[in-house]
Tab-separated table of C-alpha atoms in Angstrom:
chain	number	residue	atom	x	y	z
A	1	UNK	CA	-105.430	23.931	35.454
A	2	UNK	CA	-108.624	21.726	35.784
A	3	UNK	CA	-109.417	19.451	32.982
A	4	UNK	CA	-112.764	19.015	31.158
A	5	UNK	CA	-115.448	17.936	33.184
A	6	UNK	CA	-118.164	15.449	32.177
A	7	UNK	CA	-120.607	13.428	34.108
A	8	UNK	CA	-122.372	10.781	34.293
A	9	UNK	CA	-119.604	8.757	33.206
A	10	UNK	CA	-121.796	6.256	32.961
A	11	UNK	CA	-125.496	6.067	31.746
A	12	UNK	CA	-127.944	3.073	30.838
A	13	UNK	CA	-131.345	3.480	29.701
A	14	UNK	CA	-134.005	1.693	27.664
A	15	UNK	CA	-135.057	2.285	24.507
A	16	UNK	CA	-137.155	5.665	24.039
A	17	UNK	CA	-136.194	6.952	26.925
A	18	UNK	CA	-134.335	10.550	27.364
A	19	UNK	CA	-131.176	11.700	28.539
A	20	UNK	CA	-128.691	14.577	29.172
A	21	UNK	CA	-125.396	14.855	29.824
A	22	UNK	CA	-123.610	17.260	30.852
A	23	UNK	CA	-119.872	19.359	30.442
A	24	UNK	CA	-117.875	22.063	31.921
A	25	UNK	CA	-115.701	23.114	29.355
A	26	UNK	CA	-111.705	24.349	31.009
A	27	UNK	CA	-112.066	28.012	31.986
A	28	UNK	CA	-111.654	30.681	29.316
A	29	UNK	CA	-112.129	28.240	26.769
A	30	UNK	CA	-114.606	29.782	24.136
A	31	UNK	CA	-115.555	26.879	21.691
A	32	UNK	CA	-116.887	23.543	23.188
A	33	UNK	CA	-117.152	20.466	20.901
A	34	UNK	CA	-119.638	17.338	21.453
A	35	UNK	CA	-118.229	14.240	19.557
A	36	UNK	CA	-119.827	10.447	19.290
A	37	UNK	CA	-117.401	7.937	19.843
A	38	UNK	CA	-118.759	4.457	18.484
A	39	UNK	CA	-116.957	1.262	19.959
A	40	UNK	CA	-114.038	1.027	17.173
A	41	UNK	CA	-114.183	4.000	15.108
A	42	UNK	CA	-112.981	7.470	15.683
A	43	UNK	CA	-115.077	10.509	17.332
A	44	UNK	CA	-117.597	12.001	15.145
A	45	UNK	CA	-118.126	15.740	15.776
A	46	UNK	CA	-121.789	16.401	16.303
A	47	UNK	CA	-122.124	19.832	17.530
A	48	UNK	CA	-119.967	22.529	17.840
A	49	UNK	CA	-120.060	25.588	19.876
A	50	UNK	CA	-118.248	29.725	19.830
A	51	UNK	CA	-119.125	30.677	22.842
A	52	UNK	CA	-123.426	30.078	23.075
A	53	UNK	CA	-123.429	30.185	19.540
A	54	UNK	CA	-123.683	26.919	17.203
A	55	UNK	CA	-120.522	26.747	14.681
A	56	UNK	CA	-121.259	23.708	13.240
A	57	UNK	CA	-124.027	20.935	14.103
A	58	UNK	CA	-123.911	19.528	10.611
A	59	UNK	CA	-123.796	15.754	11.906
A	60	UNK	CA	-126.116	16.168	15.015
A	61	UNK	CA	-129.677	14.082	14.356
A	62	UNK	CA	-131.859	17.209	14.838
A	63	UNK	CA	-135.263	14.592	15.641
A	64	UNK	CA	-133.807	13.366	18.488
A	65	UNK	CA	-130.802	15.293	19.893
A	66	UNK	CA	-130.527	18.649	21.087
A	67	UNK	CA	-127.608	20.521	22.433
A	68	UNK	CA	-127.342	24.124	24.734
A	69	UNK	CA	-124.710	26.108	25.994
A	70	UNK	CA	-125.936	29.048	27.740
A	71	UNK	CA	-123.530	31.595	28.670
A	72	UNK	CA	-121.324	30.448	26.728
A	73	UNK	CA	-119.790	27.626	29.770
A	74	UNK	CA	-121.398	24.880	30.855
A	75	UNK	CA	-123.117	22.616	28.069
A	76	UNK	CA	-125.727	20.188	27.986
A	77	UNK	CA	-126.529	17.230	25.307
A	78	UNK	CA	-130.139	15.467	25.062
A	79	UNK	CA	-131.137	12.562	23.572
A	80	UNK	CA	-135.076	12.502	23.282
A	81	UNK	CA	-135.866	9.663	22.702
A	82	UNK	CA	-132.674	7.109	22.297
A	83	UNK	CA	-132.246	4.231	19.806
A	84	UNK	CA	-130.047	1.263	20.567
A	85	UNK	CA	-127.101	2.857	17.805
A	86	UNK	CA	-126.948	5.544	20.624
A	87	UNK	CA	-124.865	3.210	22.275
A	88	UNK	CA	-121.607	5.410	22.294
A	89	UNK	CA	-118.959	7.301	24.497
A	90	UNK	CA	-119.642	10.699	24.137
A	91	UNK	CA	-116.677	13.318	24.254
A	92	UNK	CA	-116.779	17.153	25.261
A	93	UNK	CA	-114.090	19.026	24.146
A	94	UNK	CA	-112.915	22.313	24.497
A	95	UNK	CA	-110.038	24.319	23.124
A	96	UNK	CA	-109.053	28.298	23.313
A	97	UNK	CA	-109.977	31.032	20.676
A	98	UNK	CA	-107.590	30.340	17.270
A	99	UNK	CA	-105.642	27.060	18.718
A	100	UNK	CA	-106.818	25.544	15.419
A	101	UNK	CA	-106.975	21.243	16.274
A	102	UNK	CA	-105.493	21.426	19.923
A	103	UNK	CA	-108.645	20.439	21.692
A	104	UNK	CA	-109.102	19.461	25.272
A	105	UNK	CA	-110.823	16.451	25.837
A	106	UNK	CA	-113.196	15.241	28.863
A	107	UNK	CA	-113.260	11.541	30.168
A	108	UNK	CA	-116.314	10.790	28.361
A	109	UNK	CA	-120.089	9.646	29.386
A	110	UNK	CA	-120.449	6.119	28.100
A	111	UNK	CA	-124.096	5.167	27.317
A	112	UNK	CA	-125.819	2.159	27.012
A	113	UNK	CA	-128.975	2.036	25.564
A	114	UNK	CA	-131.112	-1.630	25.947
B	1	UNK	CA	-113.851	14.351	0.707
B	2	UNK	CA	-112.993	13.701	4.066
B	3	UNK	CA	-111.943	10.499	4.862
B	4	UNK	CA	-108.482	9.016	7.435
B	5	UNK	CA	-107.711	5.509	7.764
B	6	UNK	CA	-105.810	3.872	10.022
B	7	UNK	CA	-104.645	0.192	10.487
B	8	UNK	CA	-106.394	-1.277	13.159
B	9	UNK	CA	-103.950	-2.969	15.543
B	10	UNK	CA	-99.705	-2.782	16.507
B	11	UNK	CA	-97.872	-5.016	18.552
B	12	UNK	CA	-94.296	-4.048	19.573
B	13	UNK	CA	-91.599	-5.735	22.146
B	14	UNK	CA	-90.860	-3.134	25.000
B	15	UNK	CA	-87.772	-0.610	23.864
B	16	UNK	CA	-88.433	-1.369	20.008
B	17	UNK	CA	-89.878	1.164	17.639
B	18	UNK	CA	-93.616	1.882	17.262
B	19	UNK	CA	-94.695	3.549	13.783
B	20	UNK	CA	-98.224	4.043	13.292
B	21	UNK	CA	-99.447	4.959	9.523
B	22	UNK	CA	-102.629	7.100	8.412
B	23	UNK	CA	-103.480	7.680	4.853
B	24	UNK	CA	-105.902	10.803	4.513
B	25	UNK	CA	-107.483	12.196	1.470
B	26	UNK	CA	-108.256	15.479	1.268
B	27	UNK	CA	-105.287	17.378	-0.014
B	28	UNK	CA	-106.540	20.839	1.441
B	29	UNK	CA	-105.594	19.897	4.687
B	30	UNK	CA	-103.870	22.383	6.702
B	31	UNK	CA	-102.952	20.261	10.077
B	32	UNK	CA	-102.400	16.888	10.898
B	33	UNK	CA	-102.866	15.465	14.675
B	34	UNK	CA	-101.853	12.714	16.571
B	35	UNK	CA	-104.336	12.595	19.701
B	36	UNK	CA	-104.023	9.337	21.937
B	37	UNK	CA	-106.304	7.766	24.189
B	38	UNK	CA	-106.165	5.615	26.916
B	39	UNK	CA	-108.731	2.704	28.416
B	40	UNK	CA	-111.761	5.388	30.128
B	41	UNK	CA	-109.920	8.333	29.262
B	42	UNK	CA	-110.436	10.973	26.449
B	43	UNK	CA	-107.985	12.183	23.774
B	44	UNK	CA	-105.028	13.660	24.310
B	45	UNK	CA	-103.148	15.714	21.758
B	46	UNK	CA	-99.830	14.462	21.397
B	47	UNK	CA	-97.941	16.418	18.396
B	48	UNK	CA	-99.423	18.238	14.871
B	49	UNK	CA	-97.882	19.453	12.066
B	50	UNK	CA	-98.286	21.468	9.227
B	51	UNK	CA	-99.079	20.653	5.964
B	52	UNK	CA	-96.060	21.723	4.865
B	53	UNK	CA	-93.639	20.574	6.909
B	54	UNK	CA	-92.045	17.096	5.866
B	55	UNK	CA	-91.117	16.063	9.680
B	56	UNK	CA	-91.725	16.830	13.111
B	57	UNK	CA	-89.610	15.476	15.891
B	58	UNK	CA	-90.504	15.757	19.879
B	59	UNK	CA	-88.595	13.697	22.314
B	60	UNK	CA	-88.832	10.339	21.503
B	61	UNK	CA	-92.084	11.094	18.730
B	62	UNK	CA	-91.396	11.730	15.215
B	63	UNK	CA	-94.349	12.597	12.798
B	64	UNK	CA	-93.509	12.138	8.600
B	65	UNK	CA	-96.001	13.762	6.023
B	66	UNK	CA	-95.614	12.403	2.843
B	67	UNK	CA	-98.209	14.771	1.097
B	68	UNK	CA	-98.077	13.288	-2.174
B	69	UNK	CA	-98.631	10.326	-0.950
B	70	UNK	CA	-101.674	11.883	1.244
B	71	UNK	CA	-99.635	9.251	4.586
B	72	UNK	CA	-99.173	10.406	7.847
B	73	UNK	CA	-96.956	8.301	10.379
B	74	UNK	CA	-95.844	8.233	13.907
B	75	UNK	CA	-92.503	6.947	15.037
B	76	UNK	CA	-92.318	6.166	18.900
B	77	UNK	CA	-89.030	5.505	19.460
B	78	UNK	CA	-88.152	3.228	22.898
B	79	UNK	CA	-91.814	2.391	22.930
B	80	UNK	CA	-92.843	1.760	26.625
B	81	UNK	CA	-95.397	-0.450	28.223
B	82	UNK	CA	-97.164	3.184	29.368
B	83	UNK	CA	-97.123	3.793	25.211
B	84	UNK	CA	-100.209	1.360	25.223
B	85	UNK	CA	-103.321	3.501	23.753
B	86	UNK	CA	-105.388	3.742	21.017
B	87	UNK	CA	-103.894	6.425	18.397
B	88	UNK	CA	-105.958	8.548	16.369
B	89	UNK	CA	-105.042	10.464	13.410
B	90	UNK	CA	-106.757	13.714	12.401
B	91	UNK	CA	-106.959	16.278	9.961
B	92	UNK	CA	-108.010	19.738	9.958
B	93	UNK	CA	-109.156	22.000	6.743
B	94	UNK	CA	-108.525	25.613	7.308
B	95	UNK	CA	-110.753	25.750	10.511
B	96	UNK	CA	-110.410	23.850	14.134
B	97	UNK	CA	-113.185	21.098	12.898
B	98	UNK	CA	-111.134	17.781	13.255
B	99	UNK	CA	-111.522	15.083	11.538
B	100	UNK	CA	-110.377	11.587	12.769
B	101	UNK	CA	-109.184	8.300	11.676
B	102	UNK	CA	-110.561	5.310	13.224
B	103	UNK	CA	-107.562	4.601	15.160
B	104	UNK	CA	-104.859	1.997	15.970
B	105	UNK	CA	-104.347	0.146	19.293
B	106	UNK	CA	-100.582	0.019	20.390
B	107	UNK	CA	-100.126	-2.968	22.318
B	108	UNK	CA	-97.131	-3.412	23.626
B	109	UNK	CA	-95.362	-6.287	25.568
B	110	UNK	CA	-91.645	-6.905	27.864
């Protein structure tokens, strides 16, 4: 069974500039999760997804990020424009219908912002 | 409210026993995770348990709740040099948000 899939792993940009990562969720998998991983703390759910529709983006900062998942797959995370406290990893997970915590996680795209 | 700490760091000699200890504090939690990551890699769940269970045992991983207490621990036994992560604690509250500690890094040395 493939994994999560994430790319770019890696990303640096300058200030006020945009970006978009991307994830492919493991196949049949309905809800997707986007979490912010800080250097030293724990992931911090920003956005999360049933299928193409938005469960819970309590935590996501509206002004400058934006998240899709059409057809309820693939999903894509923007930052328009990025601050220097976007410096993070940021996680995709994805778990089946009803499995409660058991998430899958992706590798991560780690961003750098200057 | 929602809020899981974790002590920051754990040093163990190769073959001893690892516990790691969370302290949450929201007492409607239903599950509690222990997820583990490794150095460019994401989590990775390794046990749960339900909020009202006392103890969990899987191979060589044993999970106590002490829900009183609102602590969580993790008991590797025979801890390996491949044991070396950062472990994260979570908690869950009647739906498949998670919320997680700020983890501890297992170091551990021959």
């Amino acid at each position: 069974e493939a994994g999560v899939a994430q790319s770019p792993r890696y990303k640096i940009i300058e200030k006020r500039q945009s970006v978009a990562f991307w994830c492919n969720p493991i196949s049949g998998h309905a809800t997707l999760y986007w979490y912010q991983q800080i250097l030293g703390q724990g992931p911090k759910l920003l956005i999360q997804f049933q299928n193409n529709g938005v469960v819970d983006d309590s935590q996501l900062p509206k002004d400058r990020f934006s998240a899709e998942r059409l057809k309820g797959v693939d999903s894509t995370l923007k930052i328009q424009p990025a601050k220097l406290e976007d410096s993070a990893v940021y996680l995709c997970a994805s778990s089946a219908q009803g499995a409660l915590g058991e998430q899958y996680f992706g590798p991560g795209t780690r961003l750098t912002v200057t | 409210g929602e809020d899981v700490e974790q002590s920051l760091f754990l040093s163990v000699r190769e073959g001893d026993s690892s516990v790691i200890n969370c302290t949450y504090t929201d007492s409607s939690s239903t599950y509690l995770y222990w997820y583990k990551q490794e150095p460019g890699a994401g989590l990775q769940l390794l046990t749960y348990i339900f909020s009202n269970m006392d103890m969990k045992q899987d191979q060589r991983l044993t999970v106590l709740l002490n829900k009183k207490d609102k602590h969580l621990s993790l008991r590797i036994a025979d801890t390996q040099t491949g044991d070396s992560a950062i472990y994260f604690c979570a908690e869950s509250i009647a739906t498949d948000k998670l919320i997680f500690g700020t983890g501890t890094r297992l170091q551990v040395f021959p």
